[in-house]
XYZ file of C-alpha atoms in Angstrom:
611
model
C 101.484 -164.485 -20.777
C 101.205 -167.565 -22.490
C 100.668 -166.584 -26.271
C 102.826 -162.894 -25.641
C 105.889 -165.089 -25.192
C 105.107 -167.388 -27.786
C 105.218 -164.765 -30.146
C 107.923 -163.033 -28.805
C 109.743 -166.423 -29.292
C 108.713 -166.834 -32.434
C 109.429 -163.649 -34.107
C 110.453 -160.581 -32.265
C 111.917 -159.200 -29.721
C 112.551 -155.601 -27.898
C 109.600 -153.293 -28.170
C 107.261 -156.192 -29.537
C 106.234 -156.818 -25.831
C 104.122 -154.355 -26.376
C 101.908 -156.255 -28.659
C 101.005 -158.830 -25.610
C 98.124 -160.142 -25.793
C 94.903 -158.597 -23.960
C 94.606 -160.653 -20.888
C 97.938 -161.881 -21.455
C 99.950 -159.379 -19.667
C 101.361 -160.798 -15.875
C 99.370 -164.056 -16.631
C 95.741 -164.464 -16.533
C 94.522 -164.875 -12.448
C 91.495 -165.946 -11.869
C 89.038 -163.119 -10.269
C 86.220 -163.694 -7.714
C 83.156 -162.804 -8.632
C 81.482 -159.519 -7.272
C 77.770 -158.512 -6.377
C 77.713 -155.836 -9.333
C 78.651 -159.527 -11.469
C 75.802 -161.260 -9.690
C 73.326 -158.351 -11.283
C 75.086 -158.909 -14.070
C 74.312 -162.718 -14.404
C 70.577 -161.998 -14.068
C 70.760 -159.532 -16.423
C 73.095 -161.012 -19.118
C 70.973 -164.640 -18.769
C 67.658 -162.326 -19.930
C 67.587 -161.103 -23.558
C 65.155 -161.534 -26.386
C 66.174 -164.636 -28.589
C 63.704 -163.693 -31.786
C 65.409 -162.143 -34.394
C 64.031 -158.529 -36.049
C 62.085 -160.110 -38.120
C 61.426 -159.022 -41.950
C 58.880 -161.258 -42.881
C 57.417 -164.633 -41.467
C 60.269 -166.369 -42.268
C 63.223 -163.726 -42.856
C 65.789 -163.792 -41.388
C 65.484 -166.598 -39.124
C 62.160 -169.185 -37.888
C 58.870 -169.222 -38.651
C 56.097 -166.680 -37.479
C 52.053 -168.645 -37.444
C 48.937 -167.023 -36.414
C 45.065 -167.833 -36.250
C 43.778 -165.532 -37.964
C 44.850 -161.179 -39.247
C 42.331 -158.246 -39.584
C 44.226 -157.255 -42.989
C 47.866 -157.964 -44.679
C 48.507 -154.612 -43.121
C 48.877 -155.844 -39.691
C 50.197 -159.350 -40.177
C 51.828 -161.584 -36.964
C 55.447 -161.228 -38.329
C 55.218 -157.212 -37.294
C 54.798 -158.286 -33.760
C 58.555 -159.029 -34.015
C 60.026 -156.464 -35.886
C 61.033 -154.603 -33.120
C 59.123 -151.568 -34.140
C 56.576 -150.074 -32.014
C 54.803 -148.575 -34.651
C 53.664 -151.364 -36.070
C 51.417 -154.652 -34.324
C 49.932 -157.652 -35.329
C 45.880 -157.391 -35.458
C 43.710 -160.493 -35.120
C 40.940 -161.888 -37.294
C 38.072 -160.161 -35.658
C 35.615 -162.476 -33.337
C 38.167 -165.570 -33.697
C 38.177 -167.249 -30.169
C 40.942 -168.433 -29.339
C 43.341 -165.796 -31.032
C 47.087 -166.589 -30.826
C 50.890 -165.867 -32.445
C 53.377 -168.366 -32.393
C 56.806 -168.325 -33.530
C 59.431 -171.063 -34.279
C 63.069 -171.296 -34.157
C 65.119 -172.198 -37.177
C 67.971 -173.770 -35.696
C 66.203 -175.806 -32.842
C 64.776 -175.542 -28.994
C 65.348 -172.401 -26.967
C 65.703 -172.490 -23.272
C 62.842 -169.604 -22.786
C 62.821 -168.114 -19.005
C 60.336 -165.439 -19.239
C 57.730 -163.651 -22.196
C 57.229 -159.746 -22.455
C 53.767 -158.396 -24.673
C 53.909 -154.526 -25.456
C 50.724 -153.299 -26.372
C 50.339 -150.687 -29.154
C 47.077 -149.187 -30.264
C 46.697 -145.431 -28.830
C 43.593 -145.323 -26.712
C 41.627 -148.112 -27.985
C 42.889 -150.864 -24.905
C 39.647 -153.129 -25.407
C 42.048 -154.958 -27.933
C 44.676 -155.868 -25.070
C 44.924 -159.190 -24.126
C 42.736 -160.179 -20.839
C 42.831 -163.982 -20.407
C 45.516 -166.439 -22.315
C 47.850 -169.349 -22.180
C 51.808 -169.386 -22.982
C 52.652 -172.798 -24.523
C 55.038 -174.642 -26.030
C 54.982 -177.220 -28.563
C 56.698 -180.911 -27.735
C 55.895 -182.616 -30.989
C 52.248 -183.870 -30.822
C 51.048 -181.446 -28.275
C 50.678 -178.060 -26.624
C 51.726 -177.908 -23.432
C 50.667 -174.985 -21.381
C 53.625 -172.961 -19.589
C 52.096 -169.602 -18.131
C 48.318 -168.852 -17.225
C 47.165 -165.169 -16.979
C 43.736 -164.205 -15.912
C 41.920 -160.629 -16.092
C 45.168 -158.632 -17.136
C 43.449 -155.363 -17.630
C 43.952 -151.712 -17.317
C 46.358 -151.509 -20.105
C 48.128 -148.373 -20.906
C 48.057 -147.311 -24.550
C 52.035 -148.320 -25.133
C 52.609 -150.230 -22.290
C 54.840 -153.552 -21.991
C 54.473 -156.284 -19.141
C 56.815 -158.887 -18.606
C 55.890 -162.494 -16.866
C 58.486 -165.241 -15.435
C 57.829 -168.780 -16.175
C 57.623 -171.087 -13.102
C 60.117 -173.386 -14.441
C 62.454 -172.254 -17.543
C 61.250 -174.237 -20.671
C 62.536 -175.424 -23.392
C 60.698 -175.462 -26.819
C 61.770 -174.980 -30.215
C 58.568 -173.479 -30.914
C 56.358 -170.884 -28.478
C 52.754 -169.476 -28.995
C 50.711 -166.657 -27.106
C 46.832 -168.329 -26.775
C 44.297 -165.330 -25.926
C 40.639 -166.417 -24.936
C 39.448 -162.968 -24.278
C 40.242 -159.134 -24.449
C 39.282 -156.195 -22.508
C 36.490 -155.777 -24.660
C 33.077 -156.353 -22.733
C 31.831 -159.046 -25.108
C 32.719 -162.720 -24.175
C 35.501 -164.446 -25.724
C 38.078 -162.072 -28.221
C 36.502 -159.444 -30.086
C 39.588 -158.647 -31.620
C 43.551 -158.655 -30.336
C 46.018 -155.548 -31.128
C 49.797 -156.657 -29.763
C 52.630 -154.204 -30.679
C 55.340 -156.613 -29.556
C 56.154 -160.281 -28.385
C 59.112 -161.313 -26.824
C 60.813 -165.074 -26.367
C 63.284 -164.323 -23.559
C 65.971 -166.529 -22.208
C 69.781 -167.096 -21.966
C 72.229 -164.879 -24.453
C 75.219 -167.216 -23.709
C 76.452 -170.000 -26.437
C 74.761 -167.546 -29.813
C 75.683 -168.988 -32.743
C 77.386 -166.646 -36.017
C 75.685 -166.212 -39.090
C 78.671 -166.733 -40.348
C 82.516 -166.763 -39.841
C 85.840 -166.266 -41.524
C 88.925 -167.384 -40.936
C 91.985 -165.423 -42.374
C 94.768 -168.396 -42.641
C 97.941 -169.049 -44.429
C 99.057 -173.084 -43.821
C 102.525 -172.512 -41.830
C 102.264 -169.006 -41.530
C 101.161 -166.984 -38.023
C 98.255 -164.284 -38.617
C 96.283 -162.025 -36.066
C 93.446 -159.688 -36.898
C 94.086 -156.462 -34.178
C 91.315 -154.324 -34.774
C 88.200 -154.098 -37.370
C 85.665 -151.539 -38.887
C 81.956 -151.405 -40.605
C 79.831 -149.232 -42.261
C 76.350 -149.501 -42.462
C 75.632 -151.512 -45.142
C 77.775 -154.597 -43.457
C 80.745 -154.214 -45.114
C 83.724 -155.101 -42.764
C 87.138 -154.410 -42.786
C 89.729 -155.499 -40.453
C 93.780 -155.019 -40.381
C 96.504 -156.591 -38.469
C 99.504 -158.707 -39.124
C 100.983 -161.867 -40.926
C 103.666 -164.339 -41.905
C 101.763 -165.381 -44.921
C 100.140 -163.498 -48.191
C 97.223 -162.687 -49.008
C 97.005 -160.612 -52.226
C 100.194 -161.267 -52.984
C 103.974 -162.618 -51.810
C 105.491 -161.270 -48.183
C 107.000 -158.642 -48.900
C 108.881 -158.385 -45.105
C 109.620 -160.622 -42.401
C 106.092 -159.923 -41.220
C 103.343 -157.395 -43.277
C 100.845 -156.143 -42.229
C 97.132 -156.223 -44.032
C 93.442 -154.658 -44.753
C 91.108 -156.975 -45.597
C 87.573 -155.780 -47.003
C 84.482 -158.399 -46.886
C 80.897 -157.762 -48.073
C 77.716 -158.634 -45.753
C 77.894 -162.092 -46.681
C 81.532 -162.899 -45.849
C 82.693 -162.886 -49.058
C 86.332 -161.227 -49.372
C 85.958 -158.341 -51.782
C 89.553 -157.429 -51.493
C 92.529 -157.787 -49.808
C 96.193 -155.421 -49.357
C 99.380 -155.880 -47.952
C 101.018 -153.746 -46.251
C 105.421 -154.462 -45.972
C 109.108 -153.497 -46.182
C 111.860 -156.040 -47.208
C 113.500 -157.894 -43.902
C 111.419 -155.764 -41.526
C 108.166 -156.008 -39.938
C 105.051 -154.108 -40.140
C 101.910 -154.418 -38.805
C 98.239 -152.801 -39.067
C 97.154 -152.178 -35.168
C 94.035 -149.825 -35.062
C 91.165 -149.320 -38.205
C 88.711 -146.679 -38.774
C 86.470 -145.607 -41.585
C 85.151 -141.960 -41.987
C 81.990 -140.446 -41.508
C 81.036 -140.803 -45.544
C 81.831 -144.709 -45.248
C 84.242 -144.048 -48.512
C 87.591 -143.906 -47.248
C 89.649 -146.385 -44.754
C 92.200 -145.288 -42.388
C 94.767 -148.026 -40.905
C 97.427 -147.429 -37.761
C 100.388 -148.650 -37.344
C 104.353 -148.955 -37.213
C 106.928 -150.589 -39.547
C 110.334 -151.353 -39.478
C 111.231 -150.182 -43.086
C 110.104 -147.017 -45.430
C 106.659 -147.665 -46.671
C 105.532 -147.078 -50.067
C 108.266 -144.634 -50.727
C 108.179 -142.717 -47.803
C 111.623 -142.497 -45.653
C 112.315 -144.426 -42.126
C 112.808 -141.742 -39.820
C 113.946 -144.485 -36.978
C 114.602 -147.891 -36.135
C 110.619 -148.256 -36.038
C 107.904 -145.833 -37.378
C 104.425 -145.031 -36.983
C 102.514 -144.912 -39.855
C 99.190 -144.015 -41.205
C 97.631 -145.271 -44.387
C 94.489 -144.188 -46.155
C 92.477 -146.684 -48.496
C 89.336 -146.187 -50.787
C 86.957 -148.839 -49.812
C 87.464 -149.522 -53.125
C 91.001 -151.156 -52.223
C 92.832 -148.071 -54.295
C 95.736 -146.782 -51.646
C 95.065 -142.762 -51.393
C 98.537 -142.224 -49.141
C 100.602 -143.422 -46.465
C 102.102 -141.302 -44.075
C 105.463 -142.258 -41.393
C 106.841 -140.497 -38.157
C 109.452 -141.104 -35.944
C 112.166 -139.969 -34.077
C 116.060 -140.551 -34.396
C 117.403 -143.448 -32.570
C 114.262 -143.919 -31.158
C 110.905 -146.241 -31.544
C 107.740 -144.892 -32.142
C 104.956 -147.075 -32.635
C 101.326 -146.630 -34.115
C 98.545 -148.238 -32.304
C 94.948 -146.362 -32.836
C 93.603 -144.179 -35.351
C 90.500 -142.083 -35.294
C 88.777 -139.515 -37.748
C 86.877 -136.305 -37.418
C 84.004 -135.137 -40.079
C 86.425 -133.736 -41.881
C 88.704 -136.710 -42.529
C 91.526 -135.273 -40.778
C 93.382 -138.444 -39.371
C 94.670 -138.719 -35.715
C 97.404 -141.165 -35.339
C 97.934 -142.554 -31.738
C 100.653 -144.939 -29.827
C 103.823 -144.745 -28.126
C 107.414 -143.386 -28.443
C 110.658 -143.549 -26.611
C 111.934 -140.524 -27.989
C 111.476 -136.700 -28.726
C 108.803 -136.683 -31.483
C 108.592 -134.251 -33.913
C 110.092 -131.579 -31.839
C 108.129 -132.385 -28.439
C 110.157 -133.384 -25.465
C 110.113 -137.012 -24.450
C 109.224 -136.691 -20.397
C 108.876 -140.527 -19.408
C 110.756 -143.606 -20.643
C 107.775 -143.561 -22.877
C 105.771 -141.221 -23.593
C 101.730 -141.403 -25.650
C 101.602 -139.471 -28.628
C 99.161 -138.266 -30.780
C 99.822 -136.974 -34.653
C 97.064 -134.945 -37.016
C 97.011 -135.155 -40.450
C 94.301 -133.258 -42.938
C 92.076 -135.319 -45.853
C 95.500 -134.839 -48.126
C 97.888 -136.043 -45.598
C 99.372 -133.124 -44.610
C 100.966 -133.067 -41.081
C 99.001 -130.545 -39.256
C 101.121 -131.184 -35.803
C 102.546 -133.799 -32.727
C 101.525 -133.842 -29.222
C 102.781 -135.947 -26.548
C 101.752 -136.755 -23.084
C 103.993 -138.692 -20.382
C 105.133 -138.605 -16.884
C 108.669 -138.669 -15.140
C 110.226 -141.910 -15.038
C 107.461 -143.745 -16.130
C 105.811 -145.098 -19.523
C 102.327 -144.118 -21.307
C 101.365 -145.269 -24.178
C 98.185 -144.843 -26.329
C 96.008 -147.200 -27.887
C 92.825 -145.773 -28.945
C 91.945 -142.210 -30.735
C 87.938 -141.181 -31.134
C 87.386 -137.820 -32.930
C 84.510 -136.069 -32.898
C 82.469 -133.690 -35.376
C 84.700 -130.515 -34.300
C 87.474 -132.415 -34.660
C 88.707 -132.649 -30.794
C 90.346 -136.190 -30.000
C 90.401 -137.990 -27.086
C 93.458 -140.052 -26.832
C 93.450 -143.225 -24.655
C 95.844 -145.386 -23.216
C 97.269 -146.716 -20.318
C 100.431 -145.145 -17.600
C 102.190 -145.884 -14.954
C 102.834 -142.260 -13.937
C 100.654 -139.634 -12.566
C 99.922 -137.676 -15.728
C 98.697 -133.461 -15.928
C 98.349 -133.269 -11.961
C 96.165 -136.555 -11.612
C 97.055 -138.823 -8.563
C 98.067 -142.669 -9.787
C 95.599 -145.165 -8.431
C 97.179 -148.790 -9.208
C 100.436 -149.812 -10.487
C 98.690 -149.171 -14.005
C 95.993 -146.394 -14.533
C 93.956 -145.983 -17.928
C 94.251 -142.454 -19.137
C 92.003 -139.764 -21.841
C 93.261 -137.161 -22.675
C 91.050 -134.431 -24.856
C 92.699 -132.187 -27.265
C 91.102 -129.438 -29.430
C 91.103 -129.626 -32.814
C 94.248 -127.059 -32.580
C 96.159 -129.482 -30.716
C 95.559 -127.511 -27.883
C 94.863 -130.110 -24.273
C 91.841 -129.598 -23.143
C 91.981 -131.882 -19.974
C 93.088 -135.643 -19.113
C 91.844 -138.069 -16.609
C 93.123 -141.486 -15.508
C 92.157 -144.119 -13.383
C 92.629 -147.444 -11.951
C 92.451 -150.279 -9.397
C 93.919 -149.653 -6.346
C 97.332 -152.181 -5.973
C 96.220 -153.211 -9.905
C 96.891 -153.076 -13.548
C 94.456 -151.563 -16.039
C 94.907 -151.573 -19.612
C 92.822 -150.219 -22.349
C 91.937 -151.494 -25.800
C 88.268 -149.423 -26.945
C 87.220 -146.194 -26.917
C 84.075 -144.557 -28.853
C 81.707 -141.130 -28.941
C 78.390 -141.446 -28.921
C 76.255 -138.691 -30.597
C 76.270 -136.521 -27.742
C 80.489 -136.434 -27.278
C 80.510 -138.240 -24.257
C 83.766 -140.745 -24.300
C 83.069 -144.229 -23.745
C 86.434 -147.008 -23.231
C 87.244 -150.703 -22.388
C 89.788 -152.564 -21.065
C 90.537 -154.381 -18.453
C 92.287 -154.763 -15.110
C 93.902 -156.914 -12.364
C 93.383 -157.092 -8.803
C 91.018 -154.402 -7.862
C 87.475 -152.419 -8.221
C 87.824 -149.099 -10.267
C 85.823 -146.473 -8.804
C 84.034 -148.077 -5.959
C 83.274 -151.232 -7.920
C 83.411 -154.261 -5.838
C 87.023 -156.145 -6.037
C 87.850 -159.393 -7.743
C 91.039 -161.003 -7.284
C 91.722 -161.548 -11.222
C 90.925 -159.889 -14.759
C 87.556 -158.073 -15.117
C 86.533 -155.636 -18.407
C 86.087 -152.571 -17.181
C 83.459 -149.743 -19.527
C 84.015 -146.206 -18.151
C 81.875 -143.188 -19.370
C 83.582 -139.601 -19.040
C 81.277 -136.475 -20.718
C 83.091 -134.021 -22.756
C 84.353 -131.867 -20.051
C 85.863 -134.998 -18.518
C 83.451 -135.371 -16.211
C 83.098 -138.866 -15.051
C 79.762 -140.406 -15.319
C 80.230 -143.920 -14.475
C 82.681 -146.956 -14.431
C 81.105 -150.005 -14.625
C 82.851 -153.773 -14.613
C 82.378 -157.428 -14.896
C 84.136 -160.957 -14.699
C 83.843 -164.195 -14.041
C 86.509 -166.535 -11.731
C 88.985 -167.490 -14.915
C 88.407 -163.650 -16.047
C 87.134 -161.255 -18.517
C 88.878 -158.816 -21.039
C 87.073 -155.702 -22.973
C 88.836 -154.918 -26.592
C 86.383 -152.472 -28.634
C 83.364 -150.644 -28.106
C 80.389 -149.932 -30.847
C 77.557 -147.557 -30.033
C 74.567 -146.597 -32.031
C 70.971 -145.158 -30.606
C 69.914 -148.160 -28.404
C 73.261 -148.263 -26.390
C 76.959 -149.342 -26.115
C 78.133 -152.598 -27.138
C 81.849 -153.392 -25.928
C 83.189 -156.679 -27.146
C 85.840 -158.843 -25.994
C 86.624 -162.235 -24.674
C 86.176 -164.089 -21.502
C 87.043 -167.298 -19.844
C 84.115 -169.553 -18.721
C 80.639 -168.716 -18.743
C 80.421 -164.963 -17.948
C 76.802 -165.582 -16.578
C 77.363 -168.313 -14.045
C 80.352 -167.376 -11.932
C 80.516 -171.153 -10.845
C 81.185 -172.040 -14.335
C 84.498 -174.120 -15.001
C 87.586 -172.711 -16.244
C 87.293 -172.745 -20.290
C 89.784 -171.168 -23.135
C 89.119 -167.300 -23.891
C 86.250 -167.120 -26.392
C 84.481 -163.910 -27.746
C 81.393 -162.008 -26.097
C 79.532 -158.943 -26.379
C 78.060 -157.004 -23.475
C 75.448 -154.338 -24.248
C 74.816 -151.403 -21.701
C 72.522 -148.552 -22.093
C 74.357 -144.989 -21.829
C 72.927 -144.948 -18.338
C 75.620 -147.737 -17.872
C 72.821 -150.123 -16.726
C 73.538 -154.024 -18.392
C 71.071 -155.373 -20.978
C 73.173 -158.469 -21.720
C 75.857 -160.593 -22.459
C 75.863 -162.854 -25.230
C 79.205 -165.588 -25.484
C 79.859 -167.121 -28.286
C 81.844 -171.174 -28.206
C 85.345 -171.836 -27.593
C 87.486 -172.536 -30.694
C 88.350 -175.958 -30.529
C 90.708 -178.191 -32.293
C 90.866 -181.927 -32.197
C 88.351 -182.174 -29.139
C 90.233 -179.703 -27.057
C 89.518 -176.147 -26.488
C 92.115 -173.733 -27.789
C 92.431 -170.232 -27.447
C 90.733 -167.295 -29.610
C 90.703 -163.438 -28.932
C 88.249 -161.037 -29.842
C 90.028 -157.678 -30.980
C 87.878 -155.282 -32.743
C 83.766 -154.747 -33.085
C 81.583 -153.395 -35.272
C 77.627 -152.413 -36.313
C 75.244 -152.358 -39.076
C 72.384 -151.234 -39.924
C 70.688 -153.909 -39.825
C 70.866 -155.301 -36.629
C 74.231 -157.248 -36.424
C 77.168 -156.830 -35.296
C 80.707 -158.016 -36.404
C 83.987 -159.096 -34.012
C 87.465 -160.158 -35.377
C 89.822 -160.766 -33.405
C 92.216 -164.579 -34.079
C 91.715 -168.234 -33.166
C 94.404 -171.022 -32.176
C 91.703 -173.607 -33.185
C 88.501 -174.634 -35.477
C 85.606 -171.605 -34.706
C 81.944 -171.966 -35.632
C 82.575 -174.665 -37.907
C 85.669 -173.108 -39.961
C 88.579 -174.824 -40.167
C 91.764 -173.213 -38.881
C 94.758 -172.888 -41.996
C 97.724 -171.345 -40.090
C 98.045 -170.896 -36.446
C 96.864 -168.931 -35.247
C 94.120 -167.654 -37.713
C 92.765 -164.112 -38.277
C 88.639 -164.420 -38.142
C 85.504 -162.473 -38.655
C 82.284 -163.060 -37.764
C 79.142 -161.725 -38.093
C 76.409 -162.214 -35.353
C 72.743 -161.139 -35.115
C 71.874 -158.734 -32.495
C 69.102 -159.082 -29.712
């Protein structure tokens, strides 16, 4: 509650209580930890720290070997995380080994994987060999296997150290194959893996989005393949240009290194406005920002006190449109934004009045507005519940150009039975406008709010959030905050809920997916790994399950921190590339990964390398 009243104090008032802070709402209790967080803390602790590699030095540490049958099948393609490529000894060189070296200094290494690659010819596996590690002046021997054979074609084995070790610098040592011939005939390895603890990765780099004196918060942010982000939110400060209101909001573009390409602000004289949810479209050309303002934006009328609005950008920073709606005497705020594959535009939030002809049913009721490539209003549905509020958050469209509208209530919405005090809610319209079904859940005698939602390639829904004092679905209870990820299929069947937290809690803000899984990022207090971890400020993470809901890892980044203290930083928004990183923004209250804070707090970006 914390930073929600600070910036209610600072600024505004009324309906801005709605902008609390995730984890922020009704404080931030602590929440025991549960067995399904135990799995998780095995499973988040084990991930592979070698980078995809490129080359035997790109992007990151050093790849060595004894010896290669040809430059076709050099050591570096035993970490390139292909499978359809190996590294092939020098043939008849006894001993026959990889090694690989990290860049930035020793790695805490629990256990090694090798995945063999090379059809039906499995003389070439490994038989006999040494893991070691290098301490300066010496190997030093960490794992002994002996007569591994009957290796599968494709076929990966996994081995646990005795004692974790730490080494900035790790090598494979093979004495003999599966050949018949003493000593190695010749070694064929598809993959190597170095795996240990995700917690505490370090950014490739990070941007802070300051103004000295001036208050700025990145709420959501975007990418397209090529590594381009873009994020939006709100500020007190400029950045292409003077405040135009009390408070503007912005969209920021940066290229893959960081660099700012361009920047736009977004504002109405002695009002506020702010940029809540971001999306780019399926061609990667065009930029959609959510919203609400208090004024008439870029010549378009105030309908109300406040107004949602929609904005569409080039990513070449040239404004296409911008778009209000609201309702007289009323507020009606803009919070998501999605897009289908035909750039229609589905604007999502809240409204305390009857929008664009619908009936308002609660004291607030979620609405969702459709607008075609052009901007054209195509039509306004609302969803709500007697004497209660709902509001919306998150829209995800997919190719046919149904949304799924996401949120949070604390009514009983389309026949469903309540579960807390706060259920999260989908709701699935056709491309018509027509509902197709919702479904909401919660924590029994809890809170859940939700701040992600994506479709993966098959159109099953994925969202985040998190709640308070409860298991959802037959998860075990905590007695704080823990993220929640919930997978529904397009019919709304449910497939899974699954959640996580440590003691001093865990919050879920935005969910990527491509084809290895679902990546949900957020922030979380403490060490999410090691429930008997102390108390720390919120920092960012990132949690990767497979669609199967099963955890692969967690990977925490450092508290901001600012004259020797930690402060507290918030991640709002994730993103992919193609390339095998991902991107979080979200805003800091102190120095992150080395950047220096401006205002307070500071907008950020950062980009981080993926397992």
């Amino acid at each position: 509650m914390r930073f929600a009243q600070k910036l209610r104090n600072t600024l505004l008032t009324g309906a801005m209580a709605l902008l609390a802070i995730p984890g922020c709402q009704g404080g931030e209790p602590a929440a025991e930890p549960s067995p399904r967080a135990e799995s998780a803390q095995e499973l988040g602790c084990f991930m592979n720290l070698v980078p995809t590699m490129t080359s035997a030095y790109t992007p990151a540490g050093t790849v060595t070997r004894s010896g290669v049958y040809d430059a076709s099948y050099e050591a570096w393609l035993a970490f390139d995380a292909s499978l359809g490529s190996m590294w092939i000894s020098a043939v008849t060189q006894t001993p026959a080994w990889i090694a690989y070296e990290f860049s930035d200094g020793p790695k805490k290494v629990n256990k090694y994987a090798l995945h063999y690659v090379n059809g039906n010819i499995t003389t070439r596996a490994p038989k006999n060999w040494t893991f070691e590690g290098w301490n300066g002046s010496a190997w030093v021997v960490l794992d002994t296997r002996t007569n591994q054979t009957g290796w599968a074609g494709h076929e990966r084995r996994e081995f646990t150290l005795a004692s974790p070790a730490t080494y900035a610098k790790y090598r494979l040592n093979v004495t003999d194959d599966n050949d018949s011939r003493a000593g190695v005939e010749v070694i064929s390895l598809g993959r190597m893996e170095l795996i240990g603890c995700a917690t505490g990765g370090v950014p490739i780099w990070t941007r802070l989005q300051g103004s000295a004196g001036g208050f700025i918060r990145v709420h959501d942010l975007a990418t397209d393949p090529a590594g381009r982000s873009y994020t939006t939110g709100m500020t007190t400060g400029s950045f292409s240009g003077p405040l135009v209101g009390v408070m503007d909001g912005f969209l920021n573009a940066y290229d893959w290194n960081g660099n700012l390409i361009w920047s736009r602000q977004m504002g109405a004289p002695n009002t506020i406005t702010l940029g809540y949810g971001i999306v780019r479209n399926r061609r990667f050309e065009e930029i959609f920002v959510g919203g609400f303002t208090g004024g008439a934006l870029d010549g378009g009328p105030l309908m109300s006190g406040r107004d949602a609005f929609v904005t569409k950008y080039r990513y070449t920073g040239v404004r296409g449109w911008t778009r209000q709606i609201g309702a007289p005497g009323a507020s009606t705020e803009g919070y998501g934004i999605g897009v289908d594959a035909a750039d229609n535009s589905f604007l999502v939030g809240s409204t305390d009045g009857s929008l664009d002809g619908n009936t308002r049913i609660g004291a607030y009721d979620a609405f969702v507005t459709k607008y075609d490539a052009a901007g054209n209003k195509q039509w306004t549905r609302t969803v709500g519940a007697n004497s209660s509020s709902t509001h919306a958050r998150r829209a995800a469209a997919d190719d046919a150009g149904n949304v799924y509208v996401s949120g949070w209530t604390s009514g009983a919405l389309d026949g469903n039975v309540r579960v807390g005090t706060q259920d999260f809610f989908i709701t699935k319209y056709s491309a018509a406008g027509v509902k197709q079904w919702t479904r909401q859940l919660g924590a029994a005698g809890g809170a859940s709010y939700l701040y992600g939602s994506a479709l993966d390639s098959a159109g099953n829904v994925y969202v985040t959030g998190y709640n308070q004092g409860g298991g959802i679905d037959g998860n075990p209870s905590g007695s704080g905050i823990q993220m929640f990820l919930a997978k529904y299929d397009p019919a709304g069947n449910k497939q899974w809920v699954r959640q996580f937290g440590s003691p001093h809690g865990a919050w879920g803000t935005g969910i990527a997916i491509d084809s290895s899984g679902v990546y949900v990022g957020g922030s979380g207090s403490g060490d999410l790994t090691n429930p008997s971890s102390a108390s720390t400020q919120p920092h960012t993470f990132i949690a990767k399950y497979d669609t199967s809901g099963n955890l692969q890892y967690i990977s925490q980044q450092e508290p901001a921190t600012l004259g020797g203290v930690e402060k507290y930083g918030a991640a709002n928004g994730i993103g992919l590339d193609d390339y095998g990183y991902a991107y979080l923004g979200g805003f800091t209250e102190g120095n992150l990964a080395g950047v220096n804070l401006t205002g307070n707090p500071d907008g950020f970006v950062m980009k981080l390398r993926l397992p």
